[in-house]
Amino acid sequence: AGQNSLTKDEYTFTGWTKSHDISGTVYAAGSEYTVTENTTFLANWKSIYADAEVVVRLNGVPMGNFEVKFKSKASGGEFLAAYEDGMYTSRLDNDGEYEIFINGIPVGVLDTDDLTRKTFDYYTVTYYGNGNDDGQADIEKTVLSNTPYALIGNTYSKTGYDFVAWNTNQNGTGSRKQAGDEVRITGETGFYAMWDARNYLVTYDVNGGNELPENIRTKYIDFGERYNQLPTPTRTGYNFLYWTLGDKMI
């Protein structure tokens, strides 16, 4: 095939193609070709630019408040995408693979030889205190769909209770997870704090009276559990008046 001396703004010449050759075989300039019939060669051009398109959805709705950036694996050059009409777009150098970053986190790869529009779905993950009394509001995280996501540690508190796990159901009948467990999020998800009441030892000091039976002398009570009737101790020559807790009469 003949030497190429043609130029085209913003394109590079990639070879020649026979006009009737549906296979699209490309012949390099300077290569030999045996002519057996009337033949027309068409110049093939490749744009020096590639227009990339990325859609980022939050809970199914396209959003424009993310930062989308492309980084060339060949040159290291970075390109910040602009948001318009529901998608992020950027004109890239047509030099192969680009790593895609969303809010500074790598999420995928784009090849300028395959400019299929990329779509990334994010979902809101909400952590609920589920009865916490520290005044802390619900915690929301934005998580990329179907990628490993580690659950956060608990920061809620509830008087008289210890945090034991997260659960996908408020009443504890859902999937039980620990902080740090990895899950894959495929839709809006809530995790509810699960609490165990602290267990307290109640001990009676008869203060000179006759010892109480063993099964009454000490007892474990959960926080908030009602202790029904306090025992009545005995002491020879005395009438029992009341129990005290600290400086409070009971």
PDB file of N, CA and C in Angstrom, residues 44-147:
ATOM      1  N   ASN A  44      -7.562   5.363   6.734  1.00  0.00           N
ATOM      2  CA  ASN A  44      -8.173   5.143   8.044  1.00  0.00           C
ATOM      3  C   ASN A  44      -7.584   6.114   9.047  1.00  0.00           C
ATOM      4  N   TRP A  45      -8.482   6.703   9.849  1.00  0.00           N
ATOM      5  CA  TRP A  45      -8.058   7.725  10.800  1.00  0.00           C
ATOM      6  C   TRP A  45      -8.544   7.365  12.204  1.00  0.00           C
ATOM      7  N   LYS A  46      -7.732   7.731  13.162  1.00  0.00           N
ATOM      8  CA  LYS A  46      -8.094   7.544  14.564  1.00  0.00           C
ATOM      9  C   LYS A  46      -7.990   8.891  15.272  1.00  0.00           C
ATOM     10  N   SER A  47      -9.073   9.258  15.939  1.00  0.00           N
ATOM     11  CA  SER A  47      -9.063  10.528  16.652  1.00  0.00           C
ATOM     12  C   SER A  47      -7.999  10.512  17.751  1.00  0.00           C
ATOM     13  N   ILE A  48      -7.360  11.641  17.961  1.00  0.00           N
ATOM     14  CA  ILE A  48      -6.374  11.727  19.040  1.00  0.00           C
ATOM     15  C   ILE A  48      -7.067  11.935  20.387  1.00  0.00           C
ATOM     16  N   TYR A  49      -8.383  12.116  20.326  1.00  0.00           N
ATOM     17  CA  TYR A  49      -9.159  12.294  21.543  1.00  0.00           C
ATOM     18  C   TYR A  49     -10.196  11.189  21.683  1.00  0.00           C
ATOM     19  N   ALA A  50     -10.625  10.952  22.902  1.00  0.00           N
ATOM     20  CA  ALA A  50     -11.707   9.999  23.182  1.00  0.00           C
ATOM     21  C   ALA A  50     -12.646  10.653  24.182  1.00  0.00           C
ATOM     22  N   ASP A  51     -13.930  10.659  23.862  1.00  0.00           N
ATOM     23  CA  ASP A  51     -14.926  11.275  24.740  1.00  0.00           C
ATOM     24  C   ASP A  51     -15.519  10.211  25.666  1.00  0.00           C
ATOM     25  N   ALA A  52     -15.224  10.361  26.943  1.00  0.00           N
ATOM     26  CA  ALA A  52     -15.691   9.391  27.929  1.00  0.00           C
ATOM     27  C   ALA A  52     -16.980   9.871  28.580  1.00  0.00           C
ATOM     28  N   GLU A  53     -17.868   8.921  28.881  1.00  0.00           N
ATOM     29  CA  GLU A  53     -19.139   9.233  29.536  1.00  0.00           C
ATOM     30  C   GLU A  53     -19.336   8.301  30.735  1.00  0.00           C
ATOM     31  N   VAL A  54     -19.676   8.900  31.858  1.00  0.00           N
ATOM     32  CA  VAL A  54     -19.915   8.136  33.091  1.00  0.00           C
ATOM     33  C   VAL A  54     -21.192   8.644  33.745  1.00  0.00           C
ATOM     34  N   VAL A  55     -22.048   7.713  34.131  1.00  0.00           N
ATOM     35  CA  VAL A  55     -23.259   8.048  34.883  1.00  0.00           C
ATOM     36  C   VAL A  55     -23.081   7.538  36.312  1.00  0.00           C
ATOM     37  N   VAL A  56     -23.341   8.412  37.277  1.00  0.00           N
ATOM     38  CA  VAL A  56     -23.278   8.032  38.691  1.00  0.00           C
ATOM     39  C   VAL A  56     -24.668   8.226  39.287  1.00  0.00           C
ATOM     40  N   ARG A  57     -25.223   7.141  39.812  1.00  0.00           N
ATOM     41  CA  ARG A  57     -26.571   7.200  40.378  1.00  0.00           C
ATOM     42  C   ARG A  57     -26.526   6.936  41.880  1.00  0.00           C
ATOM     43  N   LEU A  58     -27.332   7.696  42.604  1.00  0.00           N
ATOM     44  CA  LEU A  58     -27.510   7.479  44.030  1.00  0.00           C
ATOM     45  C   LEU A  58     -28.947   7.055  44.269  1.00  0.00           C
ATOM     46  N   ASN A  59     -29.110   5.843  44.766  1.00  0.00           N
ATOM     47  CA  ASN A  59     -30.442   5.266  44.995  1.00  0.00           C
ATOM     48  C   ASN A  59     -31.280   5.314  43.716  1.00  0.00           C
ATOM     49  N   GLY A  60     -30.597   5.078  42.581  1.00  0.00           N
ATOM     50  CA  GLY A  60     -31.276   4.997  41.297  1.00  0.00           C
ATOM     51  C   GLY A  60     -31.436   6.303  40.554  1.00  0.00           C
ATOM     52  N   VAL A  61     -31.016   7.422  41.163  1.00  0.00           N
ATOM     53  CA  VAL A  61     -31.201   8.741  40.546  1.00  0.00           C
ATOM     54  C   VAL A  61     -29.842   9.310  40.143  1.00  0.00           C
ATOM     55  N   PRO A  62     -29.654   9.724  38.863  1.00  0.00           N
ATOM     56  CA  PRO A  62     -28.379  10.344  38.465  1.00  0.00           C
ATOM     57  C   PRO A  62     -28.087  11.578  39.305  1.00  0.00           C
ATOM     58  N   MET A  63     -26.853  11.682  39.775  1.00  0.00           N
ATOM     59  CA  MET A  63     -26.472  12.774  40.661  1.00  0.00           C
ATOM     60  C   MET A  63     -25.233  13.471  40.120  1.00  0.00           C
ATOM     61  N   GLY A  64     -25.165  14.791  40.366  1.00  0.00           N
ATOM     62  CA  GLY A  64     -24.043  15.572  39.876  1.00  0.00           C
ATOM     63  C   GLY A  64     -23.125  16.084  40.961  1.00  0.00           C
ATOM     64  N   ASN A  65     -23.234  15.546  42.185  1.00  0.00           N
ATOM     65  CA  ASN A  65     -22.420  16.050  43.294  1.00  0.00           C
ATOM     66  C   ASN A  65     -21.240  15.131  43.630  1.00  0.00           C
ATOM     67  N   PHE A  66     -20.847  14.303  42.686  1.00  0.00           N
ATOM     68  CA  PHE A  66     -19.660  13.473  42.840  1.00  0.00           C
ATOM     69  C   PHE A  66     -18.507  14.099  42.046  1.00  0.00           C
ATOM     70  N   GLU A  67     -17.290  13.755  42.431  1.00  0.00           N
ATOM     71  CA  GLU A  67     -16.127  14.153  41.642  1.00  0.00           C
ATOM     72  C   GLU A  67     -15.661  12.937  40.845  1.00  0.00           C
ATOM     73  N   VAL A  68     -15.673  13.060  39.528  1.00  0.00           N
ATOM     74  CA  VAL A  68     -15.258  11.967  38.654  1.00  0.00           C
ATOM     75  C   VAL A  68     -13.978  12.382  37.929  1.00  0.00           C
ATOM     76  N   LYS A  69     -12.978  11.525  37.999  1.00  0.00           N
ATOM     77  CA  LYS A  69     -11.681  11.840  37.404  1.00  0.00           C
ATOM     78  C   LYS A  69     -11.149  10.608  36.670  1.00  0.00           C
ATOM     79  N   PHE A  70     -10.443  10.867  35.574  1.00  0.00           N
ATOM     80  CA  PHE A  70      -9.814   9.804  34.790  1.00  0.00           C
ATOM     81  C   PHE A  70      -8.294   9.971  34.854  1.00  0.00           C
ATOM     82  N   LYS A  71      -7.580   8.863  35.057  1.00  0.00           N
ATOM     83  CA  LYS A  71      -6.120   8.900  35.103  1.00  0.00           C
ATOM     84  C   LYS A  71      -5.553   7.915  34.090  1.00  0.00           C
ATOM     85  N   SER A  72      -4.754   8.447  33.142  1.00  0.00           N
ATOM     86  CA  SER A  72      -4.181   7.617  32.087  1.00  0.00           C
ATOM     87  C   SER A  72      -3.151   6.658  32.666  1.00  0.00           C
ATOM     88  N   LYS A  73      -3.284   5.360  32.325  1.00  0.00           N
ATOM     89  CA  LYS A  73      -2.287   4.382  32.753  1.00  0.00           C
ATOM     90  C   LYS A  73      -0.990   4.544  31.966  1.00  0.00           C
ATOM     91  N   ALA A  74      -1.090   5.131  30.771  1.00  0.00           N
ATOM     92  CA  ALA A  74       0.096   5.294  29.919  1.00  0.00           C
ATOM     93  C   ALA A  74       0.925   6.505  30.332  1.00  0.00           C
ATOM     94  N   SER A  75       0.269   7.640  30.508  1.00  0.00           N
ATOM     95  CA  SER A  75       1.010   8.874  30.765  1.00  0.00           C
ATOM     96  C   SER A  75       0.902   9.379  32.194  1.00  0.00           C
ATOM     97  N   GLY A  76      -0.091   8.883  32.938  1.00  0.00           N
ATOM     98  CA  GLY A  76      -0.333   9.387  34.286  1.00  0.00           C
ATOM     99  C   GLY A  76      -1.130  10.673  34.315  1.00  0.00           C
ATOM    100  N   GLY A  77      -1.495  11.173  33.131  1.00  0.00           N
ATOM    101  CA  GLY A  77      -2.276  12.404  33.067  1.00  0.00           C
ATOM    102  C   GLY A  77      -3.663  12.222  33.660  1.00  0.00           C
ATOM    103  N   GLU A  78      -4.159  13.286  34.298  1.00  0.00           N
ATOM    104  CA  GLU A  78      -5.468  13.231  34.938  1.00  0.00           C
ATOM    105  C   GLU A  78      -6.433  14.206  34.268  1.00  0.00           C
ATOM    106  N   PHE A  79      -7.686  13.759  34.175  1.00  0.00           N
ATOM    107  CA  PHE A  79      -8.726  14.554  33.518  1.00  0.00           C
ATOM    108  C   PHE A  79      -9.955  14.572  34.421  1.00  0.00           C
ATOM    109  N   LEU A  80     -10.387  15.772  34.792  1.00  0.00           N
ATOM    110  CA  LEU A  80     -11.564  15.932  35.641  1.00  0.00           C
ATOM    111  C   LEU A  80     -12.795  16.049  34.760  1.00  0.00           C
ATOM    112  N   ALA A  81     -13.802  15.246  35.049  1.00  0.00           N
ATOM    113  CA  ALA A  81     -15.015  15.238  34.236  1.00  0.00           C
ATOM    114  C   ALA A  81     -15.964  16.356  34.650  1.00  0.00           C
ATOM    115  N   ALA A  82     -16.726  16.828  33.678  1.00  0.00           N
ATOM    116  CA  ALA A  82     -17.764  17.833  33.928  1.00  0.00           C
ATOM    117  C   ALA A  82     -19.128  17.150  33.912  1.00  0.00           C
ATOM    118  N   TYR A  83     -20.069  17.685  34.710  1.00  0.00           N
ATOM    119  CA  TYR A  83     -21.401  17.090  34.792  1.00  0.00           C
ATOM    120  C   TYR A  83     -22.395  17.911  33.991  1.00  0.00           C
ATOM    121  N   GLU A  84     -23.138  17.230  33.131  1.00  0.00           N
ATOM    122  CA  GLU A  84     -24.167  17.900  32.340  1.00  0.00           C
ATOM    123  C   GLU A  84     -25.149  16.863  31.830  1.00  0.00           C
ATOM    124  N   ASP A  85     -26.430  17.205  31.883  1.00  0.00           N
ATOM    125  CA  ASP A  85     -27.494  16.350  31.347  1.00  0.00           C
ATOM    126  C   ASP A  85     -27.441  14.937  31.907  1.00  0.00           C
ATOM    127  N   GLY A  86     -27.192  14.830  33.201  1.00  0.00           N
ATOM    128  CA  GLY A  86     -27.281  13.533  33.858  1.00  0.00           C
ATOM    129  C   GLY A  86     -26.054  12.657  33.763  1.00  0.00           C
ATOM    130  N   MET A  87     -24.945  13.186  33.226  1.00  0.00           N
ATOM    131  CA  MET A  87     -23.749  12.355  33.130  1.00  0.00           C
ATOM    132  C   MET A  87     -22.485  13.203  33.232  1.00  0.00           C
ATOM    133  N   TYR A  88     -21.396  12.516  33.535  1.00  0.00           N
ATOM    134  CA  TYR A  88     -20.076  13.141  33.580  1.00  0.00           C
ATOM    135  C   TYR A  88     -19.359  12.833  32.269  1.00  0.00           C
ATOM    136  N   THR A  89     -18.771  13.878  31.670  1.00  0.00           N
ATOM    137  CA  THR A  89     -18.070  13.689  30.411  1.00  0.00           C
ATOM    138  C   THR A  89     -16.679  14.317  30.485  1.00  0.00           C
ATOM    139  N   SER A  90     -15.762  13.738  29.710  1.00  0.00           N
ATOM    140  CA  SER A  90     -14.408  14.285  29.649  1.00  0.00           C
ATOM    141  C   SER A  90     -13.780  13.879  28.322  1.00  0.00           C
ATOM    142  N   ARG A  91     -13.083  14.795  27.680  1.00  0.00           N
ATOM    143  CA  ARG A  91     -12.337  14.484  26.457  1.00  0.00           C
ATOM    144  C   ARG A  91     -10.935  14.051  26.867  1.00  0.00           C
ATOM    145  N   LEU A  92     -10.620  12.800  26.580  1.00  0.00           N
ATOM    146  CA  LEU A  92      -9.358  12.203  26.991  1.00  0.00           C
ATOM    147  C   LEU A  92      -8.410  12.079  25.810  1.00  0.00           C
ATOM    148  N   ASP A  93      -7.116  11.993  26.107  1.00  0.00           N
ATOM    149  CA  ASP A  93      -6.165  11.596  25.077  1.00  0.00           C
ATOM    150  C   ASP A  93      -6.443  10.143  24.725  1.00  0.00           C
ATOM    151  N   ASN A  94      -6.447   9.841  23.445  1.00  0.00           N
ATOM    152  CA  ASN A  94      -6.793   8.490  22.993  1.00  0.00           C
ATOM    153  C   ASN A  94      -5.570   7.575  23.097  1.00  0.00           C
ATOM    154  N   ASP A  95      -5.217   7.229  24.341  1.00  0.00           N
ATOM    155  CA  ASP A  95      -3.982   6.466  24.535  1.00  0.00           C
ATOM    156  C   ASP A  95      -4.179   5.225  25.390  1.00  0.00           C
ATOM    157  N   GLY A  96      -5.377   4.598  25.301  1.00  0.00           N
ATOM    158  CA  GLY A  96      -5.559   3.299  25.946  1.00  0.00           C
ATOM    159  C   GLY A  96      -6.391   3.351  27.207  1.00  0.00           C
ATOM    160  N   GLU A  97      -5.901   2.741  28.274  1.00  0.00           N
ATOM    161  CA  GLU A  97      -6.684   2.558  29.487  1.00  0.00           C
ATOM    162  C   GLU A  97      -6.562   3.729  30.457  1.00  0.00           C
ATOM    163  N   TYR A  98      -7.695   4.033  31.071  1.00  0.00           N
ATOM    164  CA  TYR A  98      -7.770   5.065  32.105  1.00  0.00           C
ATOM    165  C   TYR A  98      -8.417   4.461  33.346  1.00  0.00           C
ATOM    166  N   GLU A  99      -7.853   4.767  34.498  1.00  0.00           N
ATOM    167  CA  GLU A  99      -8.492   4.388  35.743  1.00  0.00           C
ATOM    168  C   GLU A  99      -9.509   5.463  36.102  1.00  0.00           C
ATOM    169  N   ILE A 100     -10.684   5.007  36.541  1.00  0.00           N
ATOM    170  CA  ILE A 100     -11.767   5.921  36.896  1.00  0.00           C
ATOM    171  C   ILE A 100     -11.794   6.089  38.408  1.00  0.00           C
ATOM    172  N   PHE A 101     -11.791   7.341  38.850  1.00  0.00           N
ATOM    173  CA  PHE A 101     -11.877   7.653  40.276  1.00  0.00           C
ATOM    174  C   PHE A 101     -13.177   8.416  40.539  1.00  0.00           C
ATOM    175  N   ILE A 102     -13.891   7.996  41.565  1.00  0.00           N
ATOM    176  CA  ILE A 102     -15.070   8.730  42.016  1.00  0.00           C
ATOM    177  C   ILE A 102     -14.836   9.123  43.471  1.00  0.00           C
ATOM    178  N   ASN A 103     -14.850  10.431  43.707  1.00  0.00           N
ATOM    179  CA  ASN A 103     -14.544  10.975  45.039  1.00  0.00           C
ATOM    180  C   ASN A 103     -13.210  10.441  45.561  1.00  0.00           C
ATOM    181  N   GLY A 104     -12.248  10.339  44.637  1.00  0.00           N
ATOM    182  CA  GLY A 104     -10.897   9.952  45.019  1.00  0.00           C
ATOM    183  C   GLY A 104     -10.663   8.464  45.165  1.00  0.00           C
ATOM    184  N   ILE A 105     -11.677   7.646  44.943  1.00  0.00           N
ATOM    185  CA  ILE A 105     -11.553   6.195  45.124  1.00  0.00           C
ATOM    186  C   ILE A 105     -11.626   5.509  43.765  1.00  0.00           C
ATOM    187  N   PRO A 106     -10.666   4.629  43.437  1.00  0.00           N
ATOM    188  CA  PRO A 106     -10.718   3.925  42.148  1.00  0.00           C
ATOM    189  C   PRO A 106     -11.902   2.968  42.094  1.00  0.00           C
ATOM    190  N   VAL A 107     -12.664   3.051  40.992  1.00  0.00           N
ATOM    191  CA  VAL A 107     -13.879   2.236  40.883  1.00  0.00           C
ATOM    192  C   VAL A 107     -13.925   1.387  39.619  1.00  0.00           C
ATOM    193  N   GLY A 108     -13.012   1.622  38.668  1.00  0.00           N
ATOM    194  CA  GLY A 108     -13.054   0.846  37.431  1.00  0.00           C
ATOM    195  C   GLY A 108     -12.060   1.364  36.418  1.00  0.00           C
ATOM    196  N   VAL A 109     -12.099   0.765  35.229  1.00  0.00           N
ATOM    197  CA  VAL A 109     -11.169   1.108  34.149  1.00  0.00           C
ATOM    198  C   VAL A 109     -11.953   1.358  32.871  1.00  0.00           C
ATOM    199  N   LEU A 110     -11.553   2.377  32.150  1.00  0.00           N
ATOM    200  CA  LEU A 110     -12.132   2.694  30.838  1.00  0.00           C
ATOM    201  C   LEU A 110     -11.038   2.549  29.784  1.00  0.00           C
ATOM    202  N   ASP A 111     -11.375   1.885  28.678  1.00  0.00           N
ATOM    203  CA  ASP A 111     -10.441   1.726  27.553  1.00  0.00           C
ATOM    204  C   ASP A 111     -10.926   2.610  26.417  1.00  0.00           C
ATOM    205  N   THR A 112     -10.056   3.463  25.900  1.00  0.00           N
ATOM    206  CA  THR A 112     -10.480   4.387  24.848  1.00  0.00           C
ATOM    207  C   THR A 112     -10.802   3.671  23.545  1.00  0.00           C
ATOM    208  N   ASP A 113     -10.477   2.371  23.437  1.00  0.00           N
ATOM    209  CA  ASP A 113     -10.904   1.585  22.273  1.00  0.00           C
ATOM    210  C   ASP A 113     -12.316   1.051  22.452  1.00  0.00           C
ATOM    211  N   ASP A 114     -12.879   1.215  23.635  1.00  0.00           N
ATOM    212  CA  ASP A 114     -14.251   0.780  23.916  1.00  0.00           C
ATOM    213  C   ASP A 114     -14.902   1.837  24.800  1.00  0.00           C
ATOM    214  N   LEU A 115     -15.520   2.815  24.164  1.00  0.00           N
ATOM    215  CA  LEU A 115     -16.061   3.958  24.904  1.00  0.00           C
ATOM    216  C   LEU A 115     -17.511   3.747  25.323  1.00  0.00           C
ATOM    217  N   THR A 116     -17.845   2.504  25.698  1.00  0.00           N
ATOM    218  CA  THR A 116     -19.173   2.245  26.224  1.00  0.00           C
ATOM    219  C   THR A 116     -19.393   3.077  27.486  1.00  0.00           C
ATOM    220  N   ARG A 117     -20.542   3.691  27.572  1.00  0.00           N
ATOM    221  CA  ARG A 117     -20.853   4.513  28.744  1.00  0.00           C
ATOM    222  C   ARG A 117     -20.817   3.662  30.013  1.00  0.00           C
ATOM    223  N   LYS A 118     -20.123   4.155  31.013  1.00  0.00           N
ATOM    224  CA  LYS A 118     -20.011   3.448  32.283  1.00  0.00           C
ATOM    225  C   LYS A 118     -21.050   3.990  33.265  1.00  0.00           C
ATOM    226  N   THR A 119     -21.681   3.083  34.006  1.00  0.00           N
ATOM    227  CA  THR A 119     -22.654   3.480  35.021  1.00  0.00           C
ATOM    228  C   THR A 119     -22.257   2.891  36.360  1.00  0.00           C
ATOM    229  N   PHE A 120     -22.244   3.739  37.382  1.00  0.00           N
ATOM    230  CA  PHE A 120     -21.904   3.308  38.735  1.00  0.00           C
ATOM    231  C   PHE A 120     -23.060   3.638  39.663  1.00  0.00           C
ATOM    232  N   ASP A 121     -23.529   2.629  40.365  1.00  0.00           N
ATOM    233  CA  ASP A 121     -24.652   2.799  41.286  1.00  0.00           C
ATOM    234  C   ASP A 121     -24.157   2.853  42.731  1.00  0.00           C
ATOM    235  N   TYR A 122     -24.609   3.884  43.424  1.00  0.00           N
ATOM    236  CA  TYR A 122     -24.335   4.030  44.846  1.00  0.00           C
ATOM    237  C   TYR A 122     -25.666   3.965  45.610  1.00  0.00           C
ATOM    238  N   TYR A 123     -25.589   3.491  46.847  1.00  0.00           N
ATOM    239  CA  TYR A 123     -26.782   3.431  47.679  1.00  0.00           C
ATOM    240  C   TYR A 123     -26.470   3.994  49.068  1.00  0.00           C
ATOM    241  N   THR A 124     -27.528   4.502  49.691  1.00  0.00           N
ATOM    242  CA  THR A 124     -27.380   5.038  51.045  1.00  0.00           C
ATOM    243  C   THR A 124     -27.493   3.911  52.062  1.00  0.00           C
ATOM    244  N   VAL A 125     -26.488   3.837  52.923  1.00  0.00           N
ATOM    245  CA  VAL A 125     -26.509   2.911  54.058  1.00  0.00           C
ATOM    246  C   VAL A 125     -26.702   3.764  55.316  1.00  0.00           C
ATOM    247  N   THR A 126     -27.747   3.461  56.068  1.00  0.00           N
ATOM    248  CA  THR A 126     -28.065   4.244  57.265  1.00  0.00           C
ATOM    249  C   THR A 126     -27.899   3.386  58.516  1.00  0.00           C
ATOM    250  N   TYR A 127     -27.200   3.944  59.484  1.00  0.00           N
ATOM    251  CA  TYR A 127     -27.035   3.281  60.781  1.00  0.00           C
ATOM    252  C   TYR A 127     -27.961   3.962  61.791  1.00  0.00           C
ATOM    253  N   TYR A 128     -28.760   3.138  62.478  1.00  0.00           N
ATOM    254  CA  TYR A 128     -29.732   3.653  63.440  1.00  0.00           C
ATOM    255  C   TYR A 128     -29.318   3.275  64.867  1.00  0.00           C
ATOM    256  N   GLY A 129     -29.440   4.253  65.787  1.00  0.00           N
ATOM    257  CA  GLY A 129     -29.112   3.990  67.184  1.00  0.00           C
ATOM    258  C   GLY A 129     -30.098   3.047  67.855  1.00  0.00           C
ATOM    259  N   ASN A 130     -31.331   3.018  67.350  1.00  0.00           N
ATOM    260  CA  ASN A 130     -32.340   2.062  67.806  1.00  0.00           C
ATOM    261  C   ASN A 130     -32.524   2.100  69.327  1.00  0.00           C
ATOM    262  N   GLY A 131     -32.874   3.276  69.827  1.00  0.00           N
ATOM    263  CA  GLY A 131     -33.120   3.424  71.259  1.00  0.00           C
ATOM    264  C   GLY A 131     -31.975   4.082  72.003  1.00  0.00           C
ATOM    265  N   ASN A 132     -30.931   4.499  71.278  1.00  0.00           N
ATOM    266  CA  ASN A 132     -29.829   5.198  71.948  1.00  0.00           C
ATOM    267  C   ASN A 132     -30.346   6.471  72.614  1.00  0.00           C
ATOM    268  N   ASP A 133     -29.720   6.855  73.708  1.00  0.00           N
ATOM    269  CA  ASP A 133     -30.171   8.047  74.435  1.00  0.00           C
ATOM    270  C   ASP A 133     -29.065   9.099  74.545  1.00  0.00           C
ATOM    271  N   ASP A 134     -28.119   9.075  73.597  1.00  0.00           N
ATOM    272  CA  ASP A 134     -27.012  10.030  73.629  1.00  0.00           C
ATOM    273  C   ASP A 134     -27.249  11.243  72.735  1.00  0.00           C
ATOM    274  N   GLY A 135     -28.405  11.277  72.074  1.00  0.00           N
ATOM    275  CA  GLY A 135     -28.729  12.418  71.220  1.00  0.00           C
ATOM    276  C   GLY A 135     -28.103  12.365  69.842  1.00  0.00           C
ATOM    277  N   GLN A 136     -27.346  11.306  69.556  1.00  0.00           N
ATOM    278  CA  GLN A 136     -26.687  11.217  68.255  1.00  0.00           C
ATOM    279  C   GLN A 136     -27.696  10.851  67.165  1.00  0.00           C
ATOM    280  N   ALA A 137     -27.613  11.546  66.026  1.00  0.00           N
ATOM    281  CA  ALA A 137     -28.541  11.313  64.920  1.00  0.00           C
ATOM    282  C   ALA A 137     -28.128  10.076  64.125  1.00  0.00           C
ATOM    283  N   ASP A 138     -29.020   9.653  63.235  1.00  0.00           N
ATOM    284  CA  ASP A 138     -28.705   8.543  62.341  1.00  0.00           C
ATOM    285  C   ASP A 138     -27.464   8.875  61.507  1.00  0.00           C
ATOM    286  N   ILE A 139     -26.680   7.854  61.188  1.00  0.00           N
ATOM    287  CA  ILE A 139     -25.449   8.031  60.412  1.00  0.00           C
ATOM    288  C   ILE A 139     -25.672   7.485  59.009  1.00  0.00           C
ATOM    289  N   GLU A 140     -25.405   8.324  58.000  1.00  0.00           N
ATOM    290  CA  GLU A 140     -25.588   7.895  56.612  1.00  0.00           C
ATOM    291  C   GLU A 140     -24.245   7.786  55.893  1.00  0.00           C
ATOM    292  N   LYS A 141     -24.085   6.699  55.122  1.00  0.00           N
ATOM    293  CA  LYS A 141     -22.909   6.490  54.296  1.00  0.00           C
ATOM    294  C   LYS A 141     -23.365   6.230  52.855  1.00  0.00           C
ATOM    295  N   THR A 142     -22.546   6.702  51.906  1.00  0.00           N
ATOM    296  CA  THR A 142     -22.815   6.455  50.493  1.00  0.00           C
ATOM    297  C   THR A 142     -21.859   5.364  50.015  1.00  0.00           C
ATOM    298  N   VAL A 143     -22.424   4.251  49.527  1.00  0.00           N
ATOM    299  CA  VAL A 143     -21.629   3.049  49.267  1.00  0.00           C
ATOM    300  C   VAL A 143     -21.824   2.595  47.820  1.00  0.00           C
ATOM    301  N   LEU A 144     -20.719   2.256  47.148  1.00  0.00           N
ATOM    302  CA  LEU A 144     -20.764   1.747  45.781  1.00  0.00           C
ATOM    303  C   LEU A 144     -21.383   0.354  45.777  1.00  0.00           C
ATOM    304  N   SER A 145     -22.326   0.151  44.883  1.00  0.00           N
ATOM    305  CA  SER A 145     -23.069  -1.105  44.825  1.00  0.00           C
ATOM    306  C   SER A 145     -22.170  -2.293  44.523  1.00  0.00           C
ATOM    307  N   ASN A 146     -22.484  -3.402  45.188  1.00  0.00           N
ATOM    308  CA  ASN A 146     -21.915  -4.719  44.887  1.00  0.00           C
ATOM    309  C   ASN A 146     -20.389  -4.752  44.969  1.00  0.00           C
ATOM    310  N   THR A 147     -19.835  -3.971  45.886  1.00  0.00           N
ATOM    311  CA  THR A 147     -18.403  -4.030  46.172  1.00  0.00           C
ATOM    312  C   THR A 147     -18.236  -4.265  47.674  1.00  0.00           C
TER     313      THR A 147
END
